[in-house]
């Protein structure tokens, strides 16, 4: 039998590597804590998700949309603290650790 | 018209309606999403038990980077609630975080009811009774619980009747 492929659609899926142990759809875990939009969506000020609306990692291990976090850090009431744990916000180098995500 | 704040409030409302924490309810006014009516049911095993306390939450465009203004519409007798219904609660002032949503705010106020903070009194009399005369404190709180069941109109009628009674009494 000979098969001729007439056309095909390629579909790809992407997701941010947030370093969470299990980034499956378990509700709260995969949304930005500030705007409550999924990490893979974009912050309310952006129209396109992806590199134009990246995530930001704190050394405290909390992750937000960069724009959401910067807007909060820009207010005086933030006292430059992480919105989750009130520790001083320190932006972390993104830890790419594909082999061992067990945290 | 769909601003960041409004989008977030729609998400807050979805969360509140799909996964409502016990003893609280809230929804935006039909014609203004920046204005929310909420009810907190008095927690069991506290003097506030069975009360249905109404609140008004007013948001502005800076939400969630700034907290909303929260005010009790029902008359309250509580160490941390002012006579005008405004309340003294750290997370609504200097310990606000943009990760809080309407559900979190209402749950915090609910726990403030049974766990007052007498160190920052907004109602000095309530704070004093809470510390020194629990029986009288409970009696005063129970009166507000019964008032909380009335419609606003009924409440207003009672207030007016009381003030009419008081006027001739004062001169006679």
PDB file of C-alpha atoms in Angstrom:
ATOM      1  CA  UNK A   1       0.000   0.000   0.000  1.00  0.00           C
ATOM      2  CA  UNK A   2       1.229   3.453  -0.867  1.00  0.00           C
ATOM      3  CA  UNK A   3       0.198   6.393   1.185  1.00  0.00           C
ATOM      4  CA  UNK A   4       0.460   9.955   0.035  1.00  0.00           C
ATOM      5  CA  UNK A   5       0.440  12.552   2.735  1.00  0.00           C
ATOM      6  CA  UNK A   6      -1.523  15.445   1.265  1.00  0.00           C
ATOM      7  CA  UNK A   7      -1.097  17.837   4.125  1.00  0.00           C
ATOM      8  CA  UNK A   8      -0.301  17.884   7.827  1.00  0.00           C
ATOM      9  CA  UNK A   9      -0.471  20.210  10.792  1.00  0.00           C
ATOM     10  CA  UNK A  10       2.358  20.379  13.265  1.00  0.00           C
ATOM     11  CA  UNK A  11       1.369  21.124  16.828  1.00  0.00           C
ATOM     12  CA  UNK A  12       3.800  21.942  19.589  1.00  0.00           C
ATOM     13  CA  UNK A  13       3.235  22.613  23.218  1.00  0.00           C
ATOM     14  CA  UNK A  14       5.484  24.569  25.503  1.00  0.00           C
ATOM     15  CA  UNK A  15       5.592  25.387  29.160  1.00  0.00           C
ATOM     16  CA  UNK A  16       7.878  27.320  31.429  1.00  0.00           C
ATOM     17  CA  UNK A  17      10.188  25.192  33.506  1.00  0.00           C
ATOM     18  CA  UNK A  18       9.219  26.631  36.868  1.00  0.00           C
ATOM     19  CA  UNK A  19      11.279  24.071  38.737  1.00  0.00           C
ATOM     20  CA  UNK A  20       8.211  22.896  40.595  1.00  0.00           C
ATOM     21  CA  UNK A  21       8.293  19.213  41.393  1.00  0.00           C
ATOM     22  CA  UNK A  22       5.022  18.596  39.618  1.00  0.00           C
ATOM     23  CA  UNK A  23       3.825  21.231  37.206  1.00  0.00           C
ATOM     24  CA  UNK A  24       0.689  19.368  36.236  1.00  0.00           C
ATOM     25  CA  UNK A  25      -2.757  20.929  36.390  1.00  0.00           C
ATOM     26  CA  UNK A  26      -3.143  20.858  40.135  1.00  0.00           C
ATOM     27  CA  UNK A  27      -4.929  24.180  40.436  1.00  0.00           C
ATOM     28  CA  UNK A  28      -3.094  26.872  42.379  1.00  0.00           C
ATOM     29  CA  UNK A  29       0.415  25.741  41.579  1.00  0.00           C
ATOM     30  CA  UNK A  30       0.722  26.877  38.005  1.00  0.00           C
ATOM     31  CA  UNK A  31      -0.710  30.386  38.110  1.00  0.00           C
ATOM     32  CA  UNK A  32       1.061  33.644  38.852  1.00  0.00           C
ATOM     33  CA  UNK A  33       0.131  34.461  42.439  1.00  0.00           C
ATOM     34  CA  UNK A  34      -0.341  38.137  41.613  1.00  0.00           C
ATOM     35  CA  UNK A  35      -2.594  38.136  38.526  1.00  0.00           C
ATOM     36  CA  UNK A  36      -3.781  34.492  38.871  1.00  0.00           C
ATOM     37  CA  UNK A  37      -3.247  33.871  35.179  1.00  0.00           C
ATOM     38  CA  UNK A  38      -1.379  30.643  34.307  1.00  0.00           C
ATOM     39  CA  UNK A  39       2.375  31.084  33.870  1.00  0.00           C
ATOM     40  CA  UNK A  40       1.971  30.075  30.236  1.00  0.00           C
ATOM     41  CA  UNK A  41      -0.523  32.862  29.729  1.00  0.00           C
ATOM     42  CA  UNK A  42       0.628  36.455  29.917  1.00  0.00           C
ATOM     43  CA  UNK A  43       0.306  39.139  32.542  1.00  0.00           C
ATOM     44  CA  UNK A  44      -2.743  41.420  32.152  1.00  0.00           C
ATOM     45  CA  UNK A  45      -0.636  44.132  30.496  1.00  0.00           C
ATOM     46  CA  UNK A  46       0.582  41.888  27.665  1.00  0.00           C
ATOM     47  CA  UNK A  47      -1.138  40.412  24.648  1.00  0.00           C
ATOM     48  CA  UNK A  48       1.290  37.633  23.716  1.00  0.00           C
ATOM     49  CA  UNK A  49       2.618  34.996  26.081  1.00  0.00           C
ATOM     50  CA  UNK A  50       6.159  33.690  25.759  1.00  0.00           C
ATOM     51  CA  UNK A  51       9.419  35.588  25.622  1.00  0.00           C
ATOM     52  CA  UNK A  52       7.649  38.961  25.562  1.00  0.00           C
ATOM     53  CA  UNK A  53       6.083  38.237  28.931  1.00  0.00           C
ATOM     54  CA  UNK A  54       8.640  36.120  30.764  1.00  0.00           C
ATOM     55  CA  UNK A  55       8.663  34.748  34.252  1.00  0.00           C
ATOM     56  CA  UNK A  56      10.914  35.904  37.050  1.00  0.00           C
ATOM     57  CA  UNK A  57      12.398  33.596  39.677  1.00  0.00           C
ATOM     58  CA  UNK A  58      13.199  34.684  43.195  1.00  0.00           C
ATOM     59  CA  UNK A  59      15.901  33.150  45.341  1.00  0.00           C
ATOM     60  CA  UNK A  60      13.072  32.291  47.717  1.00  0.00           C
ATOM     61  CA  UNK A  61      11.898  29.918  44.926  1.00  0.00           C
ATOM     62  CA  UNK A  62       8.701  31.857  44.165  1.00  0.00           C
ATOM     63  CA  UNK A  63       7.851  32.523  40.541  1.00  0.00           C
ATOM     64  CA  UNK A  64       5.741  35.303  39.004  1.00  0.00           C
ATOM     65  CA  UNK A  65       5.155  36.941  35.658  1.00  0.00           C
ATOM     66  CA  UNK A  66       8.042  39.397  35.513  1.00  0.00           C
ATOM     67  CA  UNK A  67       5.759  42.345  34.738  1.00  0.00           C
ATOM     68  CA  UNK A  68       3.445  41.538  37.660  1.00  0.00           C
ATOM     69  CA  UNK A  69       6.332  41.267  40.116  1.00  0.00           C
ATOM     70  CA  UNK A  70       8.124  44.401  38.893  1.00  0.00           C
ATOM     71  CA  UNK A  71       4.919  46.417  39.194  1.00  0.00           C
ATOM     72  CA  UNK A  72       4.514  45.268  42.794  1.00  0.00           C
ATOM     73  CA  UNK A  73       8.196  45.840  43.683  1.00  0.00           C
ATOM     74  CA  UNK A  74       7.809  49.346  42.236  1.00  0.00           C
ATOM     75  CA  UNK A  75       5.228  50.289  44.866  1.00  0.00           C
ATOM     76  CA  UNK A  76       6.468  51.652  48.184  1.00  0.00           C
ATOM     77  CA  UNK A  77       4.143  49.365  50.119  1.00  0.00           C
ATOM     78  CA  UNK A  78       5.962  46.314  48.718  1.00  0.00           C
ATOM     79  CA  UNK A  79       9.035  47.171  50.866  1.00  0.00           C
ATOM     80  CA  UNK A  80      10.850  45.216  48.119  1.00  0.00           C
ATOM     81  CA  UNK A  81       9.539  41.980  49.567  1.00  0.00           C
ATOM     82  CA  UNK A  82       8.386  38.792  47.902  1.00  0.00           C
ATOM     83  CA  UNK A  83       4.550  38.844  47.938  1.00  0.00           C
ATOM     84  CA  UNK A  84       4.487  35.219  49.095  1.00  0.00           C
ATOM     85  CA  UNK A  85       6.865  35.112  52.026  1.00  0.00           C
ATOM     86  CA  UNK A  86       7.824  38.796  52.669  1.00  0.00           C
ATOM     87  CA  UNK A  87      11.510  37.978  52.383  1.00  0.00           C
ATOM     88  CA  UNK A  88      13.573  40.639  50.591  1.00  0.00           C
ATOM     89  CA  UNK A  89      13.121  39.988  46.882  1.00  0.00           C
ATOM     90  CA  UNK A  90      16.316  38.724  45.226  1.00  0.00           C
ATOM     91  CA  UNK A  91      16.026  37.733  41.594  1.00  0.00           C
ATOM     92  CA  UNK A  92      17.590  34.323  41.042  1.00  0.00           C
ATOM     93  CA  UNK A  93      19.456  33.116  38.053  1.00  0.00           C
ATOM     94  CA  UNK A  94      17.100  30.626  36.513  1.00  0.00           C
ATOM     95  CA  UNK A  95      18.174  27.245  37.706  1.00  0.00           C
ATOM     96  CA  UNK A  96      17.975  24.817  34.830  1.00  0.00           C
ATOM     97  CA  UNK A  97      18.038  21.463  36.472  1.00  0.00           C
ATOM     98  CA  UNK A  98      16.342  19.061  34.166  1.00  0.00           C
ATOM     99  CA  UNK A  99      17.829  15.943  35.704  1.00  0.00           C
ATOM    100  CA  UNK A 100      16.706  16.454  39.256  1.00  0.00           C
ATOM    101  CA  UNK A 101      13.561  18.442  39.823  1.00  0.00           C
ATOM    102  CA  UNK A 102      12.755  16.705  43.038  1.00  0.00           C
ATOM    103  CA  UNK A 103      12.131  19.589  45.359  1.00  0.00           C
TER     104      UNK A 103
ATOM    105  CA  UNK B   1     -12.691  48.944  29.525  1.00  0.00           C
ATOM    106  CA  UNK B   2     -11.173  45.661  30.621  1.00  0.00           C
ATOM    107  CA  UNK B   3      -8.313  46.723  32.831  1.00  0.00           C
ATOM    108  CA  UNK B   4      -5.844  44.607  34.788  1.00  0.00           C
ATOM    109  CA  UNK B   5      -7.774  45.215  37.953  1.00  0.00           C
ATOM    110  CA  UNK B   6     -11.094  44.192  36.404  1.00  0.00           C
ATOM    111  CA  UNK B   7      -9.647  41.002  34.952  1.00  0.00           C
ATOM    112  CA  UNK B   8      -8.248  40.069  38.316  1.00  0.00           C
ATOM    113  CA  UNK B   9     -11.613  40.789  39.999  1.00  0.00           C
ATOM    114  CA  UNK B  10     -13.362  38.507  37.506  1.00  0.00           C
ATOM    115  CA  UNK B  11     -10.881  35.766  38.457  1.00  0.00           C
ATOM    116  CA  UNK B  12     -11.476  36.466  42.142  1.00  0.00           C
ATOM    117  CA  UNK B  13     -15.211  36.093  41.576  1.00  0.00           C
ATOM    118  CA  UNK B  14     -14.764  32.831  39.670  1.00  0.00           C
ATOM    119  CA  UNK B  15     -12.645  31.430  42.461  1.00  0.00           C
ATOM    120  CA  UNK B  16     -15.111  32.582  45.099  1.00  0.00           C
ATOM    121  CA  UNK B  17     -18.040  30.981  43.274  1.00  0.00           C
ATOM    122  CA  UNK B  18     -16.379  27.683  42.318  1.00  0.00           C
ATOM    123  CA  UNK B  19     -14.460  27.062  45.531  1.00  0.00           C
ATOM    124  CA  UNK B  20     -16.138  29.149  48.247  1.00  0.00           C
ATOM    125  CA  UNK B  21     -14.512  29.055  51.691  1.00  0.00           C
ATOM    126  CA  UNK B  22     -17.012  28.254  54.450  1.00  0.00           C
ATOM    127  CA  UNK B  23     -18.959  31.047  56.060  1.00  0.00           C
ATOM    128  CA  UNK B  24     -18.312  33.812  53.563  1.00  0.00           C
ATOM    129  CA  UNK B  25     -19.942  35.002  50.396  1.00  0.00           C
ATOM    130  CA  UNK B  26     -19.360  37.940  48.106  1.00  0.00           C
ATOM    131  CA  UNK B  27     -20.167  39.242  44.668  1.00  0.00           C
ATOM    132  CA  UNK B  28     -19.632  42.398  42.648  1.00  0.00           C
ATOM    133  CA  UNK B  29     -22.509  44.837  42.142  1.00  0.00           C
ATOM    134  CA  UNK B  30     -24.255  44.000  38.840  1.00  0.00           C
ATOM    135  CA  UNK B  31     -23.398  47.399  37.333  1.00  0.00           C
ATOM    136  CA  UNK B  32     -19.994  47.989  38.925  1.00  0.00           C
ATOM    137  CA  UNK B  33     -17.332  45.333  39.329  1.00  0.00           C
ATOM    138  CA  UNK B  34     -15.243  47.694  41.498  1.00  0.00           C
ATOM    139  CA  UNK B  35     -17.884  47.553  44.225  1.00  0.00           C
ATOM    140  CA  UNK B  36     -18.548  44.271  46.032  1.00  0.00           C
ATOM    141  CA  UNK B  37     -21.108  43.264  48.591  1.00  0.00           C
ATOM    142  CA  UNK B  38     -20.087  40.513  50.957  1.00  0.00           C
ATOM    143  CA  UNK B  39     -21.497  38.632  53.902  1.00  0.00           C
ATOM    144  CA  UNK B  40     -19.516  37.023  56.695  1.00  0.00           C
ATOM    145  CA  UNK B  41     -21.342  34.488  58.821  1.00  0.00           C
ATOM    146  CA  UNK B  42     -20.339  34.692  62.467  1.00  0.00           C
ATOM    147  CA  UNK B  43     -18.027  31.745  63.241  1.00  0.00           C
ATOM    148  CA  UNK B  44     -19.490  28.943  65.381  1.00  0.00           C
ATOM    149  CA  UNK B  45     -18.551  28.830  69.069  1.00  0.00           C
ATOM    150  CA  UNK B  46     -17.923  32.567  69.169  1.00  0.00           C
ATOM    151  CA  UNK B  47     -20.223  35.362  70.388  1.00  0.00           C
ATOM    152  CA  UNK B  48     -20.669  36.229  66.692  1.00  0.00           C
ATOM    153  CA  UNK B  49     -22.226  32.830  65.890  1.00  0.00           C
ATOM    154  CA  UNK B  50     -25.281  33.021  63.578  1.00  0.00           C
ATOM    155  CA  UNK B  51     -24.644  36.652  62.679  1.00  0.00           C
ATOM    156  CA  UNK B  52     -24.867  37.637  59.001  1.00  0.00           C
ATOM    157  CA  UNK B  53     -22.591  40.642  58.803  1.00  0.00           C
ATOM    158  CA  UNK B  54     -22.666  42.651  55.605  1.00  0.00           C
ATOM    159  CA  UNK B  55     -19.637  44.388  54.160  1.00  0.00           C
ATOM    160  CA  UNK B  56     -18.794  46.668  51.269  1.00  0.00           C
ATOM    161  CA  UNK B  57     -15.486  46.344  49.424  1.00  0.00           C
ATOM    162  CA  UNK B  58     -14.351  49.212  47.212  1.00  0.00           C
ATOM    163  CA  UNK B  59     -11.561  48.505  44.740  1.00  0.00           C
ATOM    164  CA  UNK B  60      -9.608  50.971  42.651  1.00  0.00           C
ATOM    165  CA  UNK B  61      -7.478  50.508  39.567  1.00  0.00           C
ATOM    166  CA  UNK B  62      -4.355  49.797  41.615  1.00  0.00           C
ATOM    167  CA  UNK B  63      -5.773  46.477  42.909  1.00  0.00           C
ATOM    168  CA  UNK B  64      -4.150  43.982  43.506  1.00  0.00           C
ATOM    169  CA  UNK B  65      -1.084  46.121  44.181  1.00  0.00           C
ATOM    170  CA  UNK B  66      -3.149  48.025  46.729  1.00  0.00           C
ATOM    171  CA  UNK B  67      -5.823  46.590  49.028  1.00  0.00           C
ATOM    172  CA  UNK B  68      -9.494  47.518  48.656  1.00  0.00           C
ATOM    173  CA  UNK B  69     -11.292  49.694  51.196  1.00  0.00           C
ATOM    174  CA  UNK B  70     -13.351  47.382  53.378  1.00  0.00           C
ATOM    175  CA  UNK B  71     -16.231  48.520  55.549  1.00  0.00           C
ATOM    176  CA  UNK B  72     -18.869  46.740  57.592  1.00  0.00           C
ATOM    177  CA  UNK B  73     -22.392  47.862  56.688  1.00  0.00           C
ATOM    178  CA  UNK B  74     -23.842  45.966  59.649  1.00  0.00           C
ATOM    179  CA  UNK B  75     -23.339  47.555  63.044  1.00  0.00           C
ATOM    180  CA  UNK B  76     -20.442  45.776  64.772  1.00  0.00           C
ATOM    181  CA  UNK B  77     -19.225  45.582  68.338  1.00  0.00           C
ATOM    182  CA  UNK B  78     -15.652  44.398  68.022  1.00  0.00           C
ATOM    183  CA  UNK B  79     -12.314  45.693  69.352  1.00  0.00           C
ATOM    184  CA  UNK B  80     -10.923  46.203  65.849  1.00  0.00           C
ATOM    185  CA  UNK B  81     -13.932  47.741  64.094  1.00  0.00           C
ATOM    186  CA  UNK B  82     -14.524  51.500  64.199  1.00  0.00           C
ATOM    187  CA  UNK B  83     -17.983  52.982  64.781  1.00  0.00           C
ATOM    188  CA  UNK B  84     -18.252  53.819  61.053  1.00  0.00           C
ATOM    189  CA  UNK B  85     -17.654  50.169  60.110  1.00  0.00           C
ATOM    190  CA  UNK B  86     -14.051  50.552  58.951  1.00  0.00           C
ATOM    191  CA  UNK B  87     -11.704  47.998  60.364  1.00  0.00           C
ATOM    192  CA  UNK B  88      -8.209  47.827  61.691  1.00  0.00           C
ATOM    193  CA  UNK B  89      -6.573  44.807  60.101  1.00  0.00           C
ATOM    194  CA  UNK B  90      -2.876  44.643  59.241  1.00  0.00           C
ATOM    195  CA  UNK B  91      -3.289  42.824  55.936  1.00  0.00           C
ATOM    196  CA  UNK B  92      -5.579  45.626  54.710  1.00  0.00           C
ATOM    197  CA  UNK B  93      -2.925  48.179  55.600  1.00  0.00           C
ATOM    198  CA  UNK B  94       0.817  47.723  55.963  1.00  0.00           C
ATOM    199  CA  UNK B  95       0.896  43.934  55.516  1.00  0.00           C
ATOM    200  CA  UNK B  96      -1.004  43.807  52.248  1.00  0.00           C
ATOM    201  CA  UNK B  97       0.262  41.454  49.547  1.00  0.00           C
ATOM    202  CA  UNK B  98      -0.903  41.331  45.917  1.00  0.00           C
ATOM    203  CA  UNK B  99      -1.295  37.571  46.267  1.00  0.00           C
ATOM    204  CA  UNK B 100      -4.395  38.112  48.430  1.00  0.00           C
ATOM    205  CA  UNK B 101      -7.770  37.925  46.743  1.00  0.00           C
ATOM    206  CA  UNK B 102     -11.329  38.611  47.876  1.00  0.00           C
ATOM    207  CA  UNK B 103     -11.644  35.126  49.384  1.00  0.00           C
ATOM    208  CA  UNK B 104      -8.460  35.650  51.416  1.00  0.00           C
ATOM    209  CA  UNK B 105      -9.591  39.080  52.628  1.00  0.00           C
ATOM    210  CA  UNK B 106     -12.983  37.801  53.765  1.00  0.00           C
ATOM    211  CA  UNK B 107     -11.480  34.737  55.462  1.00  0.00           C
ATOM    212  CA  UNK B 108      -9.045  36.975  57.367  1.00  0.00           C
ATOM    213  CA  UNK B 109     -11.877  39.210  58.560  1.00  0.00           C
ATOM    214  CA  UNK B 110     -13.821  36.120  59.597  1.00  0.00           C
ATOM    215  CA  UNK B 111     -10.940  34.925  61.737  1.00  0.00           C
ATOM    216  CA  UNK B 112     -10.506  38.425  63.182  1.00  0.00           C
ATOM    217  CA  UNK B 113     -14.064  38.107  64.558  1.00  0.00           C
ATOM    218  CA  UNK B 114     -13.197  35.268  66.886  1.00  0.00           C
ATOM    219  CA  UNK B 115      -9.626  36.354  67.438  1.00  0.00           C
ATOM    220  CA  UNK B 116      -9.613  40.112  68.111  1.00  0.00           C
ATOM    221  CA  UNK B 117      -6.387  41.994  68.559  1.00  0.00           C
ATOM    222  CA  UNK B 118      -6.930  44.125  71.696  1.00  0.00           C
ATOM    223  CA  UNK B 119      -3.543  45.802  71.193  1.00  0.00           C
ATOM    224  CA  UNK B 120      -4.760  47.975  68.332  1.00  0.00           C
ATOM    225  CA  UNK B 121      -8.254  48.895  69.463  1.00  0.00           C
ATOM    226  CA  UNK B 122     -10.554  50.713  67.068  1.00  0.00           C
ATOM    227  CA  UNK B 123     -13.375  50.481  69.588  1.00  0.00           C
ATOM    228  CA  UNK B 124     -11.924  51.177  73.039  1.00  0.00           C
ATOM    229  CA  UNK B 125     -15.064  50.107  74.865  1.00  0.00           C
ATOM    230  CA  UNK B 126     -15.216  46.762  73.064  1.00  0.00           C
ATOM    231  CA  UNK B 127     -11.515  46.196  73.715  1.00  0.00           C
ATOM    232  CA  UNK B 128     -11.914  46.966  77.410  1.00  0.00           C
ATOM    233  CA  UNK B 129     -14.943  44.699  77.830  1.00  0.00           C
ATOM    234  CA  UNK B 130     -13.176  41.938  75.888  1.00  0.00           C
ATOM    235  CA  UNK B 131     -10.306  42.093  78.380  1.00  0.00           C
ATOM    236  CA  UNK B 132     -12.175  42.760  81.608  1.00  0.00           C
ATOM    237  CA  UNK B 133     -15.829  41.779  81.334  1.00  0.00           C
ATOM    238  CA  UNK B 134     -16.381  38.939  78.895  1.00  0.00           C
ATOM    239  CA  UNK B 135     -20.010  38.473  79.952  1.00  0.00           C
ATOM    240  CA  UNK B 136     -20.930  42.044  79.041  1.00  0.00           C
ATOM    241  CA  UNK B 137     -18.825  41.840  75.854  1.00  0.00           C
ATOM    242  CA  UNK B 138     -20.776  38.786  74.745  1.00  0.00           C
ATOM    243  CA  UNK B 139     -24.092  40.506  75.556  1.00  0.00           C
ATOM    244  CA  UNK B 140     -23.181  43.543  73.440  1.00  0.00           C
ATOM    245  CA  UNK B 141     -21.997  41.341  70.559  1.00  0.00           C
ATOM    246  CA  UNK B 142     -25.193  39.234  70.690  1.00  0.00           C
ATOM    247  CA  UNK B 143     -27.228  42.437  70.235  1.00  0.00           C
ATOM    248  CA  UNK B 144     -25.358  43.134  66.962  1.00  0.00           C
ATOM    249  CA  UNK B 145     -25.900  39.532  65.870  1.00  0.00           C
ATOM    250  CA  UNK B 146     -29.674  39.977  66.170  1.00  0.00           C
ATOM    251  CA  UNK B 147     -29.512  43.327  64.367  1.00  0.00           C
ATOM    252  CA  UNK B 148     -27.537  41.713  61.552  1.00  0.00           C
ATOM    253  CA  UNK B 149     -30.565  39.611  60.577  1.00  0.00           C
ATOM    254  CA  UNK B 150     -32.623  42.703  59.708  1.00  0.00           C
ATOM    255  CA  UNK B 151     -32.831  44.187  56.252  1.00  0.00           C
ATOM    256  CA  UNK B 152     -31.117  47.556  55.920  1.00  0.00           C
ATOM    257  CA  UNK B 153     -34.565  49.177  55.607  1.00  0.00           C
ATOM    258  CA  UNK B 154     -35.810  47.569  58.813  1.00  0.00           C
ATOM    259  CA  UNK B 155     -32.623  48.597  60.576  1.00  0.00           C
ATOM    260  CA  UNK B 156     -33.036  52.174  59.414  1.00  0.00           C
ATOM    261  CA  UNK B 157     -36.681  52.241  60.567  1.00  0.00           C
ATOM    262  CA  UNK B 158     -35.593  51.088  64.027  1.00  0.00           C
ATOM    263  CA  UNK B 159     -32.843  53.700  64.190  1.00  0.00           C
ATOM    264  CA  UNK B 160     -35.302  56.438  63.190  1.00  0.00           C
ATOM    265  CA  UNK B 161     -37.900  55.287  65.717  1.00  0.00           C
ATOM    266  CA  UNK B 162     -35.234  55.309  68.409  1.00  0.00           C
ATOM    267  CA  UNK B 163     -34.087  58.816  67.584  1.00  0.00           C
ATOM    268  CA  UNK B 164     -37.726  60.074  67.563  1.00  0.00           C
ATOM    269  CA  UNK B 165     -38.239  58.500  70.983  1.00  0.00           C
ATOM    270  CA  UNK B 166     -35.072  60.076  72.254  1.00  0.00           C
ATOM    271  CA  UNK B 167     -35.875  63.665  71.254  1.00  0.00           C
ATOM    272  CA  UNK B 168     -39.035  64.333  73.289  1.00  0.00           C
ATOM    273  CA  UNK B 169     -37.550  62.331  76.145  1.00  0.00           C
ATOM    274  CA  UNK B 170     -34.556  64.629  76.299  1.00  0.00           C
ATOM    275  CA  UNK B 171     -36.654  67.788  76.723  1.00  0.00           C
ATOM    276  CA  UNK B 172     -39.203  66.289  79.103  1.00  0.00           C
TER     277      UNK B 172
END
